[in-house]
PDB file of C-alpha atoms and ligand atoms in Angstrom:
ATOM      1  CA  MET A   1     -93.750  51.142-217.250  1.00 82.00           C
ATOM      2  CA  THR A   2     -96.586  50.929-219.956  1.00 92.00           C
ATOM      3  CA  GLU A   3     -99.451  49.128-219.528  1.00 96.00           C
ATOM      4  CA  ILE A   4    -101.128  46.206-222.028  1.00 97.00           C
ATOM      5  CA  SER A   5    -103.464  49.046-223.028  1.00 96.00           C
ATOM      6  CA  ALA A   6    -101.537  52.165-223.691  1.00 97.00           C
ATOM      7  CA  ALA A   7     -98.952  49.763-225.474  1.00 97.00           C
ATOM      8  CA  LEU A   8    -102.165  48.602-227.783  1.00 97.00           C
ATOM      9  CA  THR A   9    -103.325  52.248-228.777  1.00 97.00           C
ATOM     10  CA  GLU A  10     -99.660  53.031-229.731  1.00 97.00           C
ATOM     11  CA  GLY A  11     -99.483  50.566-231.838  1.00 98.00           C
ATOM     12  CA  GLU A  12    -103.259  50.721-233.428  1.00 98.00           C
ATOM     13  CA  ALA A  13    -102.005  54.588-233.811  1.00 98.00           C
ATOM     14  CA  ALA A  14     -98.686  53.417-235.492  1.00 98.00           C
ATOM     15  CA  LEU A  15    -100.677  50.327-237.658  1.00 98.00           C
ATOM     16  CA  THR A  16    -103.177  52.905-238.675  1.00 98.00           C
ATOM     17  CA  ALA A  17    -100.622  55.949-239.816  1.00 98.00           C
ATOM     18  CA  ALA A  18     -99.008  53.007-242.261  1.00 97.00           C
ATOM     19  CA  GLY A  19    -102.417  51.977-243.699  1.00 96.00           C
ATOM     20  CA  ILE A  20    -102.708  48.698-242.553  1.00 95.00           C
ATOM     21  CA  ASP A  21    -105.934  47.079-242.039  1.00 93.00           C
ATOM     22  CA  ASN A  22    -106.989  46.096-238.784  1.00 95.00           C
ATOM     23  CA  PRO A  23    -104.879  48.062-237.451  1.00 97.00           C
ATOM     24  CA  ARG A  24    -106.198  46.962-233.137  1.00 96.00           C
ATOM     25  CA  ASN A  25    -106.130  43.506-234.515  1.00 96.00           C
ATOM     26  CA  GLU A  26    -102.510  43.318-235.907  1.00 97.00           C
ATOM     27  CA  ALA A  27    -101.516  45.465-232.625  1.00 97.00           C
ATOM     28  CA  ARG A  28    -103.137  43.124-230.200  1.00 97.00           C
ATOM     29  CA  LEU A  29    -101.551  39.901-232.309  1.00 96.00           C
ATOM     30  CA  LEU A  30     -98.372  41.256-231.815  1.00 97.00           C
ATOM     31  CA  LEU A  31     -98.429  42.160-228.559  1.00 97.00           C
ATOM     32  CA  GLY A  32     -99.651  39.134-228.001  1.00 97.00           C
ATOM     33  CA  HIS A  33     -97.562  37.130-229.773  1.00 97.00           C
ATOM     34  CA  VAL A  34     -94.167  38.603-228.064  1.00 98.00           C
ATOM     35  CA  LEU A  35     -95.960  38.054-224.570  1.00 97.00           C
ATOM     36  CA  GLY A  36     -96.663  34.705-225.481  1.00 96.00           C
ATOM     37  CA  ILE A  37    -100.719  34.866-224.953  1.00 95.00           C
ATOM     38  CA  THR A  38    -103.176  34.469-226.924  1.00 92.00           C
ATOM     39  CA  PRO A  39    -105.141  38.002-228.393  1.00 89.00           C
ATOM     40  CA  ALA A  40    -107.942  37.510-225.563  1.00 91.00           C
ATOM     41  CA  GLN A  41    -105.868  37.249-222.844  1.00 95.00           C
ATOM     42  CA  VAL A  42    -103.880  40.467-224.566  1.00 95.00           C
ATOM     43  CA  PHE A  43    -107.436  41.717-223.377  1.00 90.00           C
ATOM     44  CA  ALA A  44    -107.734  40.718-220.227  1.00 94.00           C
ATOM     45  CA  ARG A  45    -104.555  41.980-219.014  1.00 95.00           C
ATOM     46  CA  ALA A  46    -105.044  45.418-219.836  1.00 94.00           C
ATOM     47  CA  ASP A  47    -103.905  47.099-216.968  1.00 95.00           C
ATOM     48  CA  ASP A  48    -101.078  44.661-216.501  1.00 95.00           C
ATOM     49  CA  ASP A  49     -97.382  46.341-216.740  1.00 96.00           C
ATOM     50  CA  ILE A  50     -95.121  45.338-219.895  1.00 97.00           C
ATOM     51  CA  ALA A  51     -91.507  44.635-219.184  1.00 96.00           C
ATOM     52  CA  SER A  52     -88.922  46.927-221.287  1.00 96.00           C
ATOM     53  CA  ALA A  53     -87.116  43.787-223.231  1.00 97.00           C
ATOM     54  CA  ASN A  54     -90.859  42.991-224.412  1.00 97.00           C
ATOM     55  CA  LEU A  55     -92.055  46.495-224.827  1.00 97.00           C
ATOM     56  CA  LYS A  56     -88.418  47.220-227.181  1.00 97.00           C
ATOM     57  CA  THR A  57     -89.332  43.715-228.872  1.00 98.00           C
ATOM     58  CA  TYR A  58     -93.163  44.882-229.481  1.00 98.00           C
ATOM     59  CA  TYR A  59     -91.943  48.388-231.074  1.00 98.00           C
ATOM     60  CA  ALA A  60     -89.390  46.555-233.536  1.00 98.00           C
ATOM     61  CA  LEU A  61     -91.990  44.213-235.211  1.00 98.00           C
ATOM     62  CA  LEU A  62     -94.512  47.076-235.347  1.00 98.00           C
ATOM     63  CA  SER A  63     -91.925  49.038-237.234  1.00 98.00           C
ATOM     64  CA  ALA A  64     -91.344  46.210-239.309  1.00 97.00           C
ATOM     65  CA  ARG A  65     -94.968  45.798-239.992  1.00 97.00           C
ATOM     66  CA  CYS A  66     -95.596  49.366-241.194  1.00 97.00           C
ATOM     67  CA  GLU A  67     -92.462  48.939-243.606  1.00 95.00           C
ATOM     68  CA  GLY A  68     -94.757  46.051-245.255  1.00 94.00           C
ATOM     69  CA  THR A  69     -93.191  42.727-243.833  1.00 96.00           C
ATOM     70  CA  PRO A  70     -96.451  40.456-243.408  1.00 97.00           C
ATOM     71  CA  LEU A  71     -97.699  39.474-239.919  1.00 97.00           C
ATOM     72  CA  ALA A  72     -97.742  36.328-241.316  1.00 97.00           C
ATOM     73  CA  HIS A  73     -93.677  36.415-240.564  1.00 97.00           C
ATOM     74  CA  LEU A  74     -93.603  38.541-237.684  1.00 98.00           C
ATOM     75  CA  THR A  75     -95.817  36.045-235.557  1.00 97.00           C
ATOM     76  CA  GLY A  76     -94.514  33.048-237.502  1.00 96.00           C
ATOM     77  CA  ARG A  77     -98.265  31.607-237.510  1.00 95.00           C
ATOM     78  CA  ARG A  78    -100.922  31.913-239.358  1.00 96.00           C
ATOM     79  CA  GLU A  79    -104.364  30.156-239.388  1.00 96.00           C
ATOM     80  CA  PHE A  80    -105.721  27.788-242.022  1.00 98.00           C
ATOM     81  CA  TRP A  81    -109.201  25.634-242.015  1.00 98.00           C
ATOM     82  CA  SER A  82    -109.126  26.496-237.962  1.00 98.00           C
ATOM     83  CA  MET A  83    -105.777  24.933-237.838  1.00 98.00           C
ATOM     84  CA  ASP A  84    -102.489  26.353-236.892  1.00 96.00           C
ATOM     85  CA  PHE A  85     -99.592  26.511-239.495  1.00 98.00           C
ATOM     86  CA  HIS A  86     -95.683  27.708-239.038  1.00 97.00           C
ATOM     87  CA  VAL A  87     -95.309  29.706-241.735  1.00 96.00           C
ATOM     88  CA  THR A  88     -91.593  31.243-242.803  1.00 97.00           C
ATOM     89  CA  PRO A  89     -90.626  33.107-246.195  1.00 96.00           C
ATOM     90  CA  ALA A  90     -90.424  30.109-247.967  1.00 96.00           C
ATOM     91  CA  THR A  91     -93.877  29.732-248.373  1.00 96.00           C
ATOM     92  CA  LEU A  92     -96.895  31.541-249.369  1.00 97.00           C
ATOM     93  CA  ILE A  93     -98.503  32.624-246.482  1.00 98.00           C
ATOM     94  CA  PRO A  94    -102.248  30.322-246.241  1.00 98.00           C
ATOM     95  CA  ARG A  95    -104.970  32.675-247.326  1.00 97.00           C
ATOM     96  CA  PRO A  96    -108.583  32.231-246.280  1.00 96.00           C
ATOM     97  CA  ASP A  97    -109.492  32.473-250.356  1.00 97.00           C
ATOM     98  CA  THR A  98    -107.976  29.222-250.827  1.00 98.00           C
ATOM     99  CA  GLU A  99    -110.040  27.573-247.910  1.00 98.00           C
ATOM    100  CA  THR A 100    -112.386  27.811-251.495  1.00 98.00           C
ATOM    101  CA  LEU A 101    -110.774  25.229-252.950  1.00 98.00           C
ATOM    102  CA  VAL A 102    -111.149  22.829-249.497  1.00 98.00           C
ATOM    103  CA  GLU A 103    -114.895  23.943-249.602  1.00 98.00           C
ATOM    104  CA  LEU A 104    -115.282  22.593-252.748  1.00 98.00           C
ATOM    105  CA  VAL A 105    -113.558  19.388-252.246  1.00 98.00           C
ATOM    106  CA  GLU A 106    -115.554  18.793-249.101  1.00 97.00           C
ATOM    107  CA  SER A 107    -119.014  19.249-251.413  1.00 96.00           C
ATOM    108  CA  ALA A 108    -118.208  17.349-253.946  1.00 95.00           C
ATOM    109  CA  PHE A 109    -117.006  14.549-252.509  1.00 95.00           C
ATOM    110  CA  LYS A 110    -120.324  14.438-250.383  1.00 93.00           C
ATOM    111  CA  ASP A 111    -122.034  12.000-253.029  1.00 86.00           C
ATOM    112  CA  ARG A 112    -118.698  10.166-253.857  1.00 89.00           C
ATOM    113  CA  SER A 113    -116.795   7.843-251.694  1.00 93.00           C
ATOM    114  CA  PRO A 114    -114.082   9.520-249.851  1.00 97.00           C
ATOM    115  CA  PRO A 115    -110.911   9.397-251.777  1.00 98.00           C
ATOM    116  CA  LYS A 116    -107.649   7.354-250.111  1.00 98.00           C
ATOM    117  CA  THR A 117    -105.132   8.584-251.988  1.00 98.00           C
ATOM    118  CA  ILE A 118    -104.430  13.103-252.224  1.00 98.00           C
ATOM    119  CA  LEU A 119    -101.357  14.968-253.556  1.00 98.00           C
ATOM    120  CA  ASP A 120    -101.096  18.431-253.595  1.00 98.00           C
ATOM    121  CA  LEU A 121     -98.580  19.838-256.186  1.00 98.00           C
ATOM    122  CA  GLY A 122     -96.747  23.007-254.443  1.00 98.00           C
ATOM    123  CA  THR A 123     -97.992  22.316-251.162  1.00 98.00           C
ATOM    124  CA  GLY A 124     -96.108  25.136-249.728  1.00 98.00           C
ATOM    125  CA  SER A 125     -96.817  25.271-245.759  1.00 98.00           C
ATOM    126  CA  GLY A 126     -98.943  22.530-246.802  1.00 98.00           C
ATOM    127  CA  CYS A 127    -101.685  23.829-245.597  1.00 98.00           C
ATOM    128  CA  ILE A 128    -104.771  22.274-248.332  1.00 98.00           C
ATOM    129  CA  LEU A 129    -103.100  19.146-247.568  1.00 98.00           C
ATOM    130  CA  MET A 130    -103.272  19.176-244.317  1.00 98.00           C
ATOM    131  CA  ALA A 131    -106.974  20.368-244.599  1.00 98.00           C
ATOM    132  CA  LEU A 132    -107.503  17.631-246.519  1.00 98.00           C
ATOM    133  CA  LEU A 133    -106.531  15.256-244.354  1.00 98.00           C
ATOM    134  CA  SER A 134    -108.376  16.725-241.333  1.00 98.00           C
ATOM    135  CA  VAL A 135    -111.923  16.308-243.087  1.00 98.00           C
ATOM    136  CA  PHE A 136    -111.497  12.634-244.795  1.00 98.00           C
ATOM    137  CA  GLU A 137    -109.834  10.698-242.002  1.00 97.00           C
ATOM    138  CA  ASP A 138    -108.929   7.635-243.759  1.00 97.00           C
ATOM    139  CA  ALA A 139    -107.328   9.321-246.602  1.00 98.00           C
ATOM    140  CA  ASP A 140    -103.247   9.162-246.981  1.00 98.00           C
ATOM    141  CA  GLY A 141    -101.328  12.052-248.837  1.00 98.00           C
ATOM    142  CA  VAL A 142     -98.427  13.402-250.804  1.00 98.00           C
ATOM    143  CA  GLY A 143     -97.600  17.499-251.158  1.00 98.00           C
ATOM    144  CA  LEU A 144     -94.639  17.595-253.786  1.00 98.00           C
ATOM    145  CA  ASP A 145     -92.916  20.967-253.689  1.00 98.00           C
ATOM    146  CA  MET A 146     -89.705  21.717-255.127  1.00 97.00           C
ATOM    147  CA  SER A 147     -88.455  24.273-253.056  1.00 97.00           C
ATOM    148  CA  LYS A 148     -86.188  22.215-250.054  1.00 98.00           C
ATOM    149  CA  ASP A 149     -87.081  24.582-247.554  1.00 97.00           C
ATOM    150  CA  ALA A 150     -91.111  24.684-248.080  1.00 97.00           C
ATOM    151  CA  CYS A 151     -90.766  20.982-247.464  1.00 98.00           C
ATOM    152  CA  ARG A 152     -89.047  21.285-244.788  1.00 98.00           C
ATOM    153  CA  ILE A 153     -91.935  23.741-243.372  1.00 98.00           C
ATOM    154  CA  ALA A 154     -94.715  20.787-244.516  1.00 98.00           C
ATOM    155  CA  SER A 155     -92.941  18.516-242.514  1.00 98.00           C
ATOM    156  CA  ALA A 156     -92.792  20.369-239.667  1.00 98.00           C
ATOM    157  CA  ASN A 157     -96.291  21.412-239.783  1.00 98.00           C
ATOM    158  CA  ALA A 158     -97.670  17.747-241.043  1.00 98.00           C
ATOM    159  CA  ARG A 159     -95.611  16.887-237.557  1.00 98.00           C
ATOM    160  CA  ALA A 160     -97.018  19.529-235.749  1.00 98.00           C
ATOM    161  CA  LEU A 161    -100.354  19.021-236.807  1.00 98.00           C
ATOM    162  CA  GLY A 162    -100.067  14.709-235.713  1.00 98.00           C
ATOM    163  CA  PHE A 163    -100.884  14.011-239.548  1.00 98.00           C
ATOM    164  CA  GLU A 164     -96.426  12.621-239.510  1.00 96.00           C
ATOM    165  CA  LYS A 165     -97.979   9.247-240.347  1.00 98.00           C
ATOM    166  CA  ARG A 166    -100.436   9.854-243.017  1.00 98.00           C
ATOM    167  CA  ALA A 167     -98.799  13.361-244.786  1.00 98.00           C
ATOM    168  CA  ARG A 168     -95.675  12.266-246.815  1.00 98.00           C
ATOM    169  CA  ILE A 169     -93.784  15.525-248.426  1.00 98.00           C
ATOM    170  CA  VAL A 170     -91.440  14.725-251.263  1.00 98.00           C
ATOM    171  CA  GLU A 171     -89.100  17.381-252.795  1.00 98.00           C
ATOM    172  CA  GLY A 172     -89.447  17.318-256.170  1.00 97.00           C
ATOM    173  CA  THR A 173     -91.127  19.598-259.544  1.00 95.00           C
ATOM    174  CA  TRP A 174     -94.737  18.395-260.321  1.00 92.00           C
ATOM    175  CA  GLU A 175     -93.184  17.085-264.092  1.00 89.00           C
ATOM    176  CA  ASP A 176     -90.612  14.405-262.881  1.00 90.00           C
ATOM    177  CA  GLY A 177     -91.677  14.301-258.948  1.00 91.00           C
ATOM    178  CA  ILE A 178     -95.432  12.340-259.038  1.00 95.00           C
ATOM    179  CA  ASP A 179     -94.908   8.647-258.316  1.00 94.00           C
ATOM    180  CA  GLY A 180     -98.434   6.626-257.564  1.00 95.00           C
ATOM    181  CA  THR A 181    -102.162   7.139-258.708  1.00 97.00           C
ATOM    182  CA  PHE A 182    -103.988   9.201-256.504  1.00 98.00           C
ATOM    183  CA  ASP A 183    -108.307  10.162-255.593  1.00 97.00           C
ATOM    184  CA  LEU A 184    -107.975  13.027-255.591  1.00 98.00           C
ATOM    185  CA  ILE A 185    -105.455  16.124-257.329  1.00 98.00           C
ATOM    186  CA  VAL A 186    -105.138  19.279-256.058  1.00 98.00           C
ATOM    187  CA  SER A 187    -103.108  22.650-256.318  1.00 98.00           C
ATOM    188  CA  ASN A 188    -102.716  26.467-255.430  1.00 98.00           C
ATOM    189  CA  PRO A 189    -100.070  27.183-258.280  1.00 98.00           C
ATOM    190  CA  PRO A 190     -98.669  30.740-259.037  1.00 98.00           C
ATOM    191  CA  TYR A 191    -101.201  32.298-261.384  1.00 98.00           C
ATOM    192  CA  ILE A 192    -100.123  35.681-260.857  1.00 98.00           C
ATOM    193  CA  PRO A 193     -99.641  36.936-264.752  1.00 97.00           C
ATOM    194  CA  SER A 194     -95.458  38.543-265.274  1.00 97.00           C
ATOM    195  CA  ALA A 195     -96.720  42.158-265.754  1.00 97.00           C
ATOM    196  CA  ASP A 196     -99.650  42.148-262.646  1.00 97.00           C
ATOM    197  CA  ILE A 197     -96.719  40.958-259.573  1.00 97.00           C
ATOM    198  CA  GLU A 198     -96.006  44.825-259.225  1.00 95.00           C
ATOM    199  CA  MET A 199     -99.349  45.661-258.310  1.00 95.00           C
ATOM    200  CA  LEU A 200     -99.845  43.388-255.555  1.00 95.00           C
ATOM    201  CA  ASP A 201     -99.371  44.493-252.611  1.00 91.00           C
ATOM    202  CA  VAL A 202     -96.124  45.168-250.505  1.00 89.00           C
ATOM    203  CA  ASP A 203     -96.763  42.321-248.170  1.00 91.00           C
ATOM    204  CA  VAL A 204     -96.814  39.796-251.270  1.00 95.00           C
ATOM    205  CA  ARG A 205     -94.542  41.406-253.454  1.00 95.00           C
ATOM    206  CA  ALA A 206     -91.228  42.025-251.525  1.00 95.00           C
ATOM    207  CA  HIS A 207     -91.471  38.913-248.941  1.00 96.00           C
ATOM    208  CA  GLU A 208     -93.425  36.260-250.749  1.00 96.00           C
ATOM    209  CA  PRO A 209     -91.693  33.749-252.797  1.00 96.00           C
ATOM    210  CA  MET A 210     -91.633  34.623-256.023  1.00 96.00           C
ATOM    211  CA  GLY A 211     -92.636  31.222-256.815  1.00 94.00           C
ATOM    212  CA  ALA A 212     -95.383  30.560-255.799  1.00 96.00           C
ATOM    213  CA  LEU A 213     -96.573  33.468-257.611  1.00 97.00           C
ATOM    214  CA  ASP A 214     -95.996  34.238-260.773  1.00 97.00           C
ATOM    215  CA  GLY A 215     -97.850  32.232-263.507  1.00 97.00           C
ATOM    216  CA  GLY A 216     -95.904  33.632-266.662  1.00 97.00           C
ATOM    217  CA  ALA A 217     -97.143  36.300-269.224  1.00 97.00           C
ATOM    218  CA  ASP A 218    -100.674  34.775-268.990  1.00 97.00           C
ATOM    219  CA  GLY A 219    -100.667  33.681-265.305  1.00 98.00           C
ATOM    220  CA  LEU A 220    -101.519  30.659-267.109  1.00 98.00           C
ATOM    221  CA  ASP A 221     -97.900  28.334-267.293  1.00 98.00           C
ATOM    222  CA  ALA A 222     -98.241  26.246-264.392  1.00 98.00           C
ATOM    223  CA  TYR A 223    -101.778  24.819-265.509  1.00 98.00           C
ATOM    224  CA  ARG A 224    -100.484  24.065-268.841  1.00 97.00           C
ATOM    225  CA  SER A 225     -97.530  22.042-267.142  1.00 96.00           C
ATOM    226  CA  LEU A 226     -99.564  20.794-264.351  1.00 96.00           C
ATOM    227  CA  ILE A 227    -102.623  19.685-266.573  1.00 96.00           C
ATOM    228  CA  PRO A 228    -100.581  16.715-268.659  1.00 95.00           C
ATOM    229  CA  ALA A 229     -98.416  16.313-265.651  1.00 95.00           C
ATOM    230  CA  VAL A 230    -101.609  15.288-263.552  1.00 96.00           C
ATOM    231  CA  ILE A 231    -103.712  13.161-266.025  1.00 95.00           C
ATOM    232  CA  PRO A 232    -101.091   9.793-265.222  1.00 95.00           C
ATOM    233  CA  ALA A 233    -101.795  10.173-261.872  1.00 97.00           C
ATOM    234  CA  LEU A 234    -105.055  10.405-261.622  1.00 97.00           C
ATOM    235  CA  SER A 235    -107.372   7.067-260.723  1.00 96.00           C
ATOM    236  CA  ASP A 236    -109.933   6.022-262.605  1.00 93.00           C
ATOM    237  CA  ASP A 237    -112.148   8.061-261.055  1.00 92.00           C
ATOM    238  CA  GLY A 238    -110.170  10.565-259.977  1.00 95.00           C
ATOM    239  CA  MET A 239    -110.773  14.123-259.285  1.00 96.00           C
ATOM    240  CA  VAL A 240    -108.759  17.139-259.587  1.00 98.00           C
ATOM    241  CA  VAL A 241    -109.040  20.526-258.463  1.00 98.00           C
ATOM    242  CA  PHE A 242    -107.211  23.469-258.899  1.00 98.00           C
ATOM    243  CA  GLU A 243    -107.184  27.638-257.118  1.00 98.00           C
ATOM    244  CA  VAL A 244    -107.333  29.744-259.895  1.00 98.00           C
ATOM    245  CA  GLY A 245    -107.174  33.593-260.034  1.00 97.00           C
ATOM    246  CA  ILE A 246    -109.518  36.153-261.133  1.00 96.00           C
ATOM    247  CA  GLY A 247    -111.239  35.987-264.416  1.00 96.00           C
ATOM    248  CA  GLN A 248    -108.903  32.356-264.969  1.00 98.00           C
ATOM    249  CA  ALA A 249    -111.623  29.800-264.447  1.00 98.00           C
ATOM    250  CA  ASP A 250    -112.491  29.113-268.116  1.00 97.00           C
ATOM    251  CA  GLU A 251    -108.774  29.094-269.307  1.00 97.00           C
ATOM    252  CA  VAL A 252    -108.139  26.893-267.066  1.00 98.00           C
ATOM    253  CA  LEU A 253    -111.267  24.619-267.799  1.00 96.00           C
ATOM    254  CA  LYS A 254    -110.491  24.784-271.995  1.00 96.00           C
ATOM    255  CA  ILE A 255    -106.374  23.831-270.923  1.00 97.00           C
ATOM    256  CA  ALA A 256    -108.104  21.050-269.116  1.00 96.00           C
ATOM    257  CA  SER A 257    -110.637  20.349-271.889  1.00 95.00           C
ATOM    258  CA  VAL A 258    -107.953  20.062-274.647  1.00 94.00           C
ATOM    259  CA  CYS A 259    -106.482  17.657-272.555  1.00 94.00           C
ATOM    260  CA  GLY A 260    -109.511  15.049-271.939  1.00 94.00           C
ATOM    261  CA  LEU A 261    -110.366  16.177-268.919  1.00 96.00           C
ATOM    262  CA  ILE A 262    -114.550  16.447-268.117  1.00 96.00           C
ATOM    263  CA  PRO A 263    -115.262  19.800-266.037  1.00 96.00           C
ATOM    264  CA  GLY A 264    -116.741  19.203-262.661  1.00 95.00           C
ATOM    265  CA  PRO A 265    -118.085  22.220-259.865  1.00 96.00           C
ATOM    266  CA  ARG A 266    -116.551  25.560-259.314  1.00 97.00           C
ATOM    267  CA  ARG A 267    -116.345  27.229-256.444  1.00 98.00           C
ATOM    268  CA  LYS A 268    -116.782  31.171-256.048  1.00 98.00           C
ATOM    269  CA  ASP A 269    -114.398  33.131-252.989  1.00 97.00           C
ATOM    270  CA  LEU A 270    -115.912  35.666-250.092  1.00 95.00           C
ATOM    271  CA  ALA A 271    -115.494  38.363-252.976  1.00 96.00           C
ATOM    272  CA  GLY A 272    -117.676  36.377-255.097  1.00 97.00           C
ATOM    273  CA  ILE A 273    -114.483  35.337-257.619  1.00 97.00           C
ATOM    274  CA  GLU A 274    -114.617  31.865-258.966  1.00 98.00           C
ATOM    275  CA  ARG A 275    -111.591  30.713-257.087  1.00 98.00           C
ATOM    276  CA  ALA A 276    -111.682  26.746-257.676  1.00 98.00           C
ATOM    277  CA  VAL A 277    -112.358  25.116-260.046  1.00 98.00           C
ATOM    278  CA  SER A 278    -112.621  20.870-260.727  1.00 97.00           C
ATOM    279  CA  PHE A 279    -111.910  18.038-263.156  1.00 96.00           C
ATOM    280  CA  TYR A 280    -112.663  14.346-263.606  1.00 95.00           C
ATOM    281  CA  LYS A 281    -111.420  11.880-265.757  1.00 89.00           C
ATOM    282  CA  LYS A 282    -114.814  10.254-266.027  1.00 77.00           C
ATOM    283  CA  GLY A 283    -117.904  11.916-265.849  1.00 59.00           C
ATOM    284  CA  VAL A 284    -119.612   9.969-262.477  1.00 49.00           C
ATOM    285  CA  GLY A 285    -118.736  12.753-260.423  1.00 44.00           C
ATOM    286  CA  ILE A 286    -121.074  15.654-262.361  1.00 46.00           C
ATOM    287  CA  VAL A 287    -123.882  15.719-260.397  1.00 46.00           C
ATOM    288  CA  GLY A 288    -126.465  14.663-263.030  1.00 41.00           C
ATOM    289  CA  SER A 289    -124.688  13.472-265.761  1.00 42.00           C
ATOM    290  CA  ARG A 290    -123.184  10.480-266.918  1.00 41.00           C
ATOM    291  CA  VAL A 291    -120.222  10.668-269.617  1.00 39.00           C
TER     292      VAL A 291
HETATM  293  N1  LIG B   1    -104.017  34.654-254.401  1.00 74.83           N
HETATM  294  C1  LIG B   1    -102.543  34.873-254.426  1.00 74.83           C
HETATM  295  C2  LIG B   1    -102.054  36.503-254.367  1.00 74.83           C
HETATM  296  O1  LIG B   1    -103.244  37.126-254.647  1.00 74.83           O
HETATM  297  C3  LIG B   1    -102.180  34.241-255.093  1.00 74.83           C
HETATM  298  C4  LIG B   1    -101.303  32.594-255.062  1.00 74.83           C
HETATM  299  C5  LIG B   1    -101.097  32.088-256.299  1.00 74.83           C
HETATM  300  O2  LIG B   1    -100.451  32.552-256.845  1.00 74.83           O
HETATM  301  N2  LIG B   1    -101.314  30.994-256.630  1.00 74.83           N
HETATM  302  O3  LIG B   1    -101.677  36.532-253.815  1.00 74.83           O
END
């Protein structure tokens, strides 16, 4: 019989050898997933024996993880904005960086009346939309995605998190799928320059949907089509917030300015990279100025 503590040590060693960051933590998450208990319970039950079928599953997951399968695909879960999201290879795995976008929205609306209608373009798992619906309790939202599989996951997440009455998930493109007027339009579009894709970690490159990552030659293709598409759908006092890649904030700002939008606040992620940018149709939202 193998005890939980021994299995953890074994898992940590295997993950360390494979160059995985936070190996102890990942081993604990994988073992907790297999045993159906929380990571804290894994610690508390260090002396318990593991049934051999569970041990076999744990080893299989460890070896998949060592070969580069993302942890979130093995557990099927990822936390975002303190909510638990179901995740599959059909969508981008929610990232801590993307919480920067939600934080920017939260702070930008401190002095404005909260949005009643929210649109999330390329919603994927639905994590941004659900986070915003949790922040703005009177708002309804639409999550648009061209992938049927992504729409299924987003709908399942909306249901599981209790947002099914406030979130409508729609399959379509941002060129032809936008219907209605919105006070807040957000997106985390694909923005990695095509030539940089091969430099991404294998976890990302080989396991996450390329359509959610590849932003064309300079990484900005999505913004060029998104910005003209959102303007007619933006209410007069509306705000647009996008996630952007490294060094793209000024470029995205230029595209938006050419289309007549007015720049709003930006926000850096924890690594100090400008990660979220915002725009208004009118200048009313810019702190200290009216245009
Ligand atoms: N931030 C993601 C990454 O670096 C990319 C997300 C995107 O293209 N929207 O893997």
